[in-house]
Coordinates of C-alpha atoms in Angstrom, one line a residue:
M297 CA 176.4 -245.2 113.2
P298 CA 178.8 -243.5 110.8
V299 CA 182.5 -242.9 111.6
Y300 CA 184.1 -239.6 111.0
T301 CA 187.8 -238.6 110.9
Y302 CA 188.5 -235.0 111.7
K303 CA 191.1 -232.2 112.2
V304 CA 190.2 -229.3 114.4
K305 CA 192.0 -226.2 115.7
N306 CA 191.8 -224.9 119.3
R307 CA 191.8 -221.3 120.5
E308 CA 195.7 -221.3 120.5
G309 CA 195.8 -222.4 116.9
E310 CA 197.0 -225.9 117.6
I311 CA 195.6 -228.6 115.2
F312 CA 194.4 -232.0 116.5
S313 CA 193.1 -235.0 114.6
G314 CA 191.1 -238.0 115.6
E315 CA 188.3 -240.4 114.8
T316 CA 184.8 -240.8 116.4
K317 CA 181.4 -242.3 116.0
V318 CA 178.4 -240.0 116.0
D319 CA 174.9 -239.9 114.6
S320 CA 175.6 -237.3 112.0
K321 CA 178.1 -234.6 110.9
E322 CA 175.8 -231.9 112.4
V323 CA 176.1 -233.6 115.9
L324 CA 179.9 -233.6 115.5
L325 CA 179.9 -229.9 114.6
D326 CA 177.8 -229.1 117.7
L327 CA 180.3 -230.9 119.9
F328 CA 183.2 -229.0 118.4
N329 CA 181.4 -225.7 119.0
K330 CA 180.7 -226.5 122.6
H331 CA 184.3 -227.2 123.3
G332 CA 185.7 -224.2 121.4
Y333 CA 187.2 -226.1 118.5
K334 CA 187.2 -224.8 114.9
P335 CA 186.7 -227.7 112.3
V336 CA 189.5 -227.8 109.7
E337 CA 188.5 -231.1 108.0
I338 CA 185.7 -233.6 108.6
I339 CA 185.5 -236.8 106.4
E340 CA 183.0 -239.6 106.8
K341 CA 184.7 -242.9 106.6
T342 CA 183.3 -245.1 103.8
F343 CA 184.7 -248.0 101.7
V344 CA 186.0 -245.5 99.2
T345 CA 187.8 -243.3 101.8
D346 CA 189.3 -246.3 103.5
V347 CA 190.6 -247.7 100.3
S348 CA 192.1 -244.3 99.3
Q349 CA 194.3 -244.5 102.4
L350 CA 196.0 -247.7 101.2
S351 CA 199.6 -247.2 100.1
I352 CA 198.9 -248.3 96.5
F353 CA 196.4 -245.5 96.1
R354 CA 198.3 -242.7 98.0
K355 CA 200.4 -240.4 96.0
K356 CA 204.1 -241.1 96.5
V357 CA 206.6 -238.5 97.8
K358 CA 209.2 -238.3 95.1
T359 CA 212.7 -237.0 95.1
A360 CA 211.6 -233.7 93.6
D361 CA 209.1 -233.2 96.5
L362 CA 211.9 -233.9 99.1
A363 CA 214.2 -231.5 97.3
Q364 CA 211.6 -228.7 97.4
F365 CA 210.8 -229.4 101.0
C366 CA 214.5 -229.3 102.1
R367 CA 215.2 -226.2 100.0
Q368 CA 212.2 -224.2 101.4
F369 CA 212.9 -225.4 105.0
S370 CA 216.5 -224.3 104.8
I371 CA 215.6 -220.8 103.4
M372 CA 213.1 -220.2 106.3
L373 CA 215.6 -221.5 108.9
E374 CA 218.3 -219.3 107.5
A375 CA 215.9 -216.3 107.7
G376 CA 215.5 -216.9 111.5
I377 CA 212.1 -218.5 111.4
S378 CA 211.5 -221.2 114.1
I379 CA 211.1 -224.9 113.2
A380 CA 207.4 -224.8 114.1
G381 CA 206.9 -221.6 112.1
A382 CA 208.6 -223.0 109.1
L383 CA 206.6 -226.2 109.3
D384 CA 203.4 -224.2 109.7
V385 CA 204.1 -222.5 106.3
L386 CA 205.3 -225.6 104.6
R387 CA 202.2 -227.7 105.5
V388 CA 199.9 -225.1 104.0
Q389 CA 201.8 -224.6 100.7
T390 CA 202.9 -228.2 100.1
V391 CA 201.0 -229.7 97.1
N392 CA 201.7 -233.4 97.5
P393 CA 198.8 -234.7 99.7
T394 CA 200.8 -237.4 101.3
L395 CA 203.6 -235.1 102.3
K396 CA 201.1 -232.5 103.4
D397 CA 199.4 -234.9 105.8
C398 CA 202.9 -235.9 107.1
L399 CA 203.9 -232.3 107.7
N400 CA 200.6 -231.7 109.6
D401 CA 201.4 -234.6 112.0
I402 CA 205.0 -233.4 112.4
Y403 CA 203.9 -229.8 113.2
N404 CA 201.4 -231.1 115.8
N405 CA 204.1 -233.2 117.5
I406 CA 206.7 -230.4 117.4
Q407 CA 204.1 -228.3 119.3
K408 CA 204.2 -231.0 122.0
G409 CA 207.9 -230.6 122.4
I410 CA 209.1 -233.7 120.5
S411 CA 212.3 -233.2 118.5
L412 CA 212.2 -232.9 114.7
S413 CA 214.4 -235.9 114.1
N414 CA 212.3 -238.2 116.3
V415 CA 209.0 -237.1 114.7
M416 CA 210.5 -237.6 111.2
R417 CA 211.6 -241.1 112.1
S418 CA 207.9 -242.0 112.4
F419 CA 207.6 -241.7 108.6
P420 CA 210.3 -244.0 107.2
D421 CA 208.3 -244.5 104.0
I422 CA 208.5 -240.8 103.2
F423 CA 211.9 -239.7 104.6
P424 CA 215.0 -241.7 103.5
P425 CA 217.6 -242.8 106.1
I426 CA 220.1 -240.3 104.9
L427 CA 217.8 -237.3 105.6
L428 CA 216.8 -238.7 109.0
S429 CA 220.4 -239.0 110.1
M430 CA 221.4 -235.7 108.7
V431 CA 218.6 -233.9 110.6
E432 CA 219.6 -235.6 113.8
A433 CA 223.2 -234.5 113.2
G434 CA 222.0 -231.0 112.5
E435 CA 220.1 -230.8 115.7
V436 CA 223.1 -231.9 117.7
S437 CA 225.5 -229.5 116.0
G438 CA 223.0 -226.6 115.9
Q439 CA 223.4 -226.4 112.1
L440 CA 220.0 -227.6 111.0
D441 CA 219.7 -224.9 108.3
R442 CA 223.0 -226.0 106.7
V443 CA 221.9 -229.6 106.9
F444 CA 218.7 -228.9 105.0
T445 CA 220.7 -226.9 102.4
R446 CA 223.0 -229.9 101.8
M447 CA 220.1 -232.3 101.6
A448 CA 218.3 -230.0 99.1
E449 CA 221.4 -230.1 96.9
H450 CA 221.6 -233.8 97.4
F451 CA 218.0 -234.5 96.3
E452 CA 218.2 -231.9 93.5
K453 CA 221.1 -233.7 92.0
E454 CA 219.5 -237.1 92.5
H455 CA 216.3 -235.8 90.8
K456 CA 218.3 -234.3 87.9
Q457 CA 220.1 -237.6 87.4
K458 CA 216.8 -239.5 87.4
Q459 CA 215.3 -237.1 84.9
K460 CA 218.2 -237.5 82.5
L461 CA 217.9 -241.3 82.8
K462 CA 214.2 -241.1 82.0
G463 CA 214.8 -238.7 79.1
A464 CA 217.4 -241.0 77.6
M465 CA 215.1 -244.0 77.9
T466 CA 212.1 -242.2 76.4
Y467 CA 213.0 -242.7 72.7
P468 CA 213.9 -246.4 73.0
A469 CA 210.7 -247.0 75.0
I470 CA 208.6 -245.4 72.2
V471 CA 210.4 -247.4 69.5
L472 CA 209.8 -250.6 71.5
V473 CA 206.1 -249.8 71.9
V474 CA 205.8 -249.0 68.1
A475 CA 207.6 -252.2 67.3
A476 CA 205.3 -254.2 69.5
L477 CA 202.2 -252.6 67.8
V478 CA 203.7 -253.2 64.3
V479 CA 204.4 -256.9 65.0
T480 CA 201.0 -257.3 66.6
I481 CA 199.2 -255.8 63.6
L482 CA 201.2 -258.0 61.2
I483 CA 200.4 -261.2 63.2
V484 CA 196.7 -260.4 63.9
K485 CA 195.7 -258.7 60.6
V486 CA 198.2 -259.2 57.8
I487 CA 199.1 -262.8 58.2
P488 CA 195.5 -264.2 58.4
T489 CA 194.7 -262.3 55.1
F490 CA 197.6 -263.9 53.3
G491 CA 196.7 -267.2 54.9
E492 CA 193.2 -267.1 53.4
A493 CA 194.7 -266.2 50.0
L494 CA 197.1 -269.1 50.1
A495 CA 194.4 -271.5 51.2
G496 CA 192.4 -270.5 48.1
M497 CA 195.4 -271.4 45.9
N498 CA 195.5 -275.0 47.2
V499 CA 199.4 -274.9 47.4
E500 CA 201.6 -276.8 49.8
L501 CA 202.8 -274.3 52.4
P502 CA 206.5 -274.3 53.5
A503 CA 207.1 -275.2 57.2
L504 CA 208.1 -271.6 58.0
T505 CA 204.8 -270.2 56.6
Q506 CA 202.8 -272.8 58.5
V507 CA 204.5 -271.9 61.7
M508 CA 203.7 -268.2 61.3
L509 CA 200.0 -269.1 60.4
N510 CA 199.8 -271.2 63.6
V511 CA 201.3 -268.3 65.6
S512 CA 198.8 -265.9 64.1
H513 CA 195.9 -268.3 64.9
F514 CA 197.0 -268.6 68.5
F515 CA 197.3 -264.8 68.9
T516 CA 193.8 -264.2 67.4
S517 CA 192.1 -267.1 69.2
Y518 CA 193.8 -266.9 72.6
W519 CA 194.8 -263.3 73.0
Y520 CA 193.4 -263.2 76.5
L521 CA 195.8 -265.9 77.6
I522 CA 198.7 -263.9 76.3
L523 CA 197.6 -260.8 78.2
F524 CA 197.0 -262.9 81.3
G525 CA 200.5 -264.4 80.9
L526 CA 202.1 -261.0 80.5
G527 CA 200.3 -259.7 83.5
L528 CA 201.2 -262.7 85.6
L529 CA 204.9 -262.3 84.5
I530 CA 205.0 -258.6 85.6
F531 CA 203.2 -259.4 88.8
G532 CA 205.6 -262.3 89.5
I533 CA 208.7 -260.1 88.9
K534 CA 207.3 -257.5 91.3
M535 CA 206.6 -260.1 93.9
M536 CA 210.0 -261.6 93.4
A537 CA 211.6 -258.2 93.9
K538 CA 210.0 -257.9 97.3
T539 CA 211.6 -261.1 98.6
E540 CA 215.2 -261.1 99.8
R541 CA 216.2 -264.0 97.6
G542 CA 214.4 -262.7 94.5
K543 CA 215.9 -259.2 94.9
K544 CA 219.3 -260.7 95.1
I545 CA 218.7 -262.7 91.8
L546 CA 217.4 -259.5 90.0
D547 CA 220.2 -257.3 91.4
N548 CA 222.8 -259.9 90.4
I549 CA 221.4 -260.0 86.8
T550 CA 221.6 -256.2 86.5
L551 CA 225.2 -256.2 87.6
K552 CA 226.1 -258.7 84.9
L553 CA 224.2 -257.4 81.9
P554 CA 226.5 -256.5 79.1
V555 CA 226.9 -252.7 78.5
V556 CA 224.1 -251.9 81.0
S557 CA 226.2 -253.1 84.0
D558 CA 228.8 -250.5 83.3
V559 CA 226.2 -247.7 83.6
I560 CA 224.8 -249.2 86.8
K561 CA 228.2 -249.5 88.4
T562 CA 229.0 -245.9 87.6
I563 CA 225.6 -244.8 89.1
M564 CA 226.4 -246.8 92.2
T565 CA 229.9 -245.2 92.5
A566 CA 228.4 -241.7 92.2
R567 CA 225.7 -242.6 94.8
L568 CA 228.3 -243.9 97.3
S569 CA 230.5 -240.8 96.8
R570 CA 227.6 -238.4 97.2
A571 CA 226.0 -240.0 100.2
L572 CA 229.3 -240.4 102.1
S573 CA 230.4 -236.8 101.3
T574 CA 227.1 -235.4 102.4
L575 CA 227.0 -237.3 105.7
I576 CA 230.7 -236.9 106.7
S577 CA 230.6 -233.2 105.9
S578 CA 227.7 -232.8 108.3
G579 CA 229.5 -234.4 111.2
V580 CA 227.9 -237.9 111.0
L581 CA 230.4 -240.6 112.3
L582 CA 232.1 -242.7 109.6
L583 CA 230.5 -246.1 110.7
E584 CA 227.0 -244.5 110.8
S585 CA 227.7 -242.9 107.4
L586 CA 228.6 -246.3 106.0
Q587 CA 225.4 -247.9 107.5
I588 CA 223.2 -245.2 105.9
T589 CA 225.0 -245.4 102.6
K590 CA 224.5 -249.1 102.6
R591 CA 220.7 -248.5 102.7
V592 CA 220.6 -245.9 100.0
M593 CA 222.5 -248.1 97.5
H594 CA 219.3 -249.9 96.6
N595 CA 221.1 -253.0 95.6
S596 CA 221.2 -256.1 97.8
I597 CA 224.5 -257.4 96.4
L598 CA 226.3 -254.2 97.1
S599 CA 224.5 -253.9 100.5
E600 CA 226.0 -257.2 101.5
R601 CA 229.5 -256.1 100.4
M602 CA 229.0 -252.8 102.2
E603 CA 228.3 -254.7 105.4
E604 CA 231.6 -256.5 104.9
A605 CA 233.3 -253.2 104.5
I606 CA 231.7 -251.8 107.7
E607 CA 233.0 -254.9 109.6
S608 CA 236.4 -254.3 108.1
V609 CA 236.4 -250.6 109.4
K610 CA 235.3 -251.8 112.8
Q611 CA 238.4 -254.1 112.9
G612 CA 240.7 -251.1 112.4
R613 CA 241.2 -251.0 108.6
T614 CA 241.0 -247.7 106.7
L615 CA 238.1 -246.8 104.6
T616 CA 240.2 -247.2 101.5
Q617 CA 241.3 -250.7 102.4
S618 CA 237.7 -251.7 103.3
I619 CA 236.2 -250.4 100.1
T620 CA 239.0 -251.9 98.0
E621 CA 238.2 -255.4 99.5
M622 CA 234.7 -255.1 98.1
Q623 CA 236.3 -255.5 94.6
Y624 CA 233.6 -253.5 93.0
F625 CA 234.4 -249.8 92.7
P626 CA 236.9 -248.4 90.1
P627 CA 240.6 -247.7 90.9
L628 CA 240.1 -243.9 90.5
L629 CA 237.7 -243.7 93.4
L630 CA 240.0 -245.9 95.5
S631 CA 242.9 -243.6 94.7
M632 CA 240.8 -240.5 95.6
L633 CA 239.7 -242.1 98.9
K634 CA 243.3 -242.8 99.9
T635 CA 244.3 -239.2 99.0
G636 CA 241.3 -237.8 101.0
E637 CA 242.1 -239.9 104.1
E638 CA 245.8 -239.0 104.1
A639 CA 245.0 -235.3 103.6
G640 CA 242.2 -235.2 106.1
N641 CA 239.7 -233.8 103.7
L642 CA 237.7 -237.0 102.9
D643 CA 234.4 -235.1 102.5
E644 CA 235.8 -232.7 99.9
T645 CA 237.5 -235.5 98.0
L646 CA 234.3 -237.6 97.9
E647 CA 232.3 -234.6 96.7
K648 CA 234.7 -234.2 93.8
A649 CA 234.4 -237.9 93.1
A650 CA 230.6 -237.6 93.2
N651 CA 230.7 -234.8 90.7
F652 CA 233.0 -236.7 88.4
Y653 CA 231.0 -239.9 88.4
E654 CA 227.7 -238.1 88.0
D655 CA 229.1 -236.6 84.8
Q656 CA 230.4 -240.0 83.8
T657 CA 226.9 -241.4 84.3
E658 CA 225.4 -239.0 81.9
E659 CA 228.0 -239.7 79.3
K660 CA 227.6 -243.5 79.6
I661 CA 223.8 -243.3 79.5
Q662 CA 224.1 -241.3 76.2
R663 CA 226.6 -243.9 74.9
L664 CA 224.2 -246.7 75.9
M665 CA 221.3 -245.0 74.1
T666 CA 223.5 -244.5 71.0
F667 CA 224.2 -248.3 71.0
L668 CA 220.6 -249.3 71.7
E669 CA 218.7 -247.2 69.2
P670 CA 220.2 -248.7 66.0
L671 CA 220.1 -252.2 67.7
I672 CA 216.4 -251.9 68.3
M673 CA 215.8 -250.7 64.7
I674 CA 217.9 -253.6 63.3
V675 CA 216.0 -256.2 65.4
L676 CA 212.6 -254.6 64.5
G677 CA 213.5 -254.6 60.8
G678 CA 214.7 -258.3 61.1
V679 CA 211.4 -259.4 62.8
V680 CA 209.2 -257.6 60.3
T681 CA 211.2 -258.9 57.3
F682 CA 211.0 -262.5 58.7
I683 CA 207.3 -262.3 59.2
L684 CA 206.6 -260.8 55.7
F685 CA 209.0 -263.3 54.0
S686 CA 207.3 -266.3 55.6
V687 CA 204.0 -265.4 54.0
L688 CA 205.2 -263.7 50.7
Y689 CA 207.6 -266.5 49.7
P690 CA 204.9 -269.1 48.9
M691 CA 202.9 -266.5 47.0
L692 CA 205.9 -265.5 44.9
S693 CA 206.5 -269.2 44.2
V694 CA 202.9 -269.6 43.0
Y695 CA 203.1 -266.6 40.7
Q696 CA 206.4 -267.9 39.2
N697 CA 204.8 -271.3 38.5
I698 CA 201.9 -269.6 36.8
G699 CA 204.3 -267.5 34.7
N700 CA 206.0 -270.7 33.5
Y701 CA 202.7 -272.0 32.1

């Protein structure tokens, strides 16, 4: 007997979802009609539909989706539309299917009298901790519209920063792909051709040339092993990143990489400043703000140090003293924190710090790309020259010897 998942609307317009076993879709439609339900969606569960619900196949909710959701929600709330009314509009016009399903569930639970923050906490994979805590604070203070406005600005800036980083990395990525293709063609096509020519001349090959011919033979004969090894390496790194110990190793490496580490530290400083500023300005308590900020840092090493800073604040030290003890963030931020605490406008000071370090991030990314682009070209030129020299040198020696006769 087939299994169907369904969404139906009652006479009052409320939407309900569920799953049932019936003989056919027609039988299910008859049942809905008898009870006065209007079908919205009926899907027969099969292997394909079950697999499509796995997280690896579901479309992710990106920062841009969250920014748009918060911005539209804030506009409707400011216009005097109720939470349920705003959600009813949003769930219809949202494009992302994952977020759309989530908003449908939130709307149904809101209709049952459950608070927005409690319903949203049921979707931790979609809504980040900072948004959940901000919504809860907004409900308590009665400023939910302002909270969503702040979160819209927060996610918009985060999305903008990610786009700039992706844009800056596009050219080096293209160059690396082209370099890999050029080297592969040389090893797979060019070197074997020269190898056959050298074999016909019956000359003794230099060690360097023999090594390159052996490498070429391995690539052409065991290419599947190379692809399997690369796939295994990528899979291993991803699995490693999912373990606590593995993530610490990878995070520690990124914090110690020359040149790159400076960019990462600036990004983390901007993220800390922006998160704390957004949370404190919305009335979230300092300790809770630090706990949430710890989770949005996305770096296990910094999360550990943030936990130490939180314990320091609990023991009565100031935020400036606690952050200073981390021995990670730059002196300018520490100075601004101290000024903000003394003046009683910590949220405003942190916002200025966030703006400054976000601008610094953009500049440092551009500087990094300026350094990487010629470096990649030099390395590529060196590799190509080395490969060509290894096969051309013995041929030039043969032609010189022929000329001497």
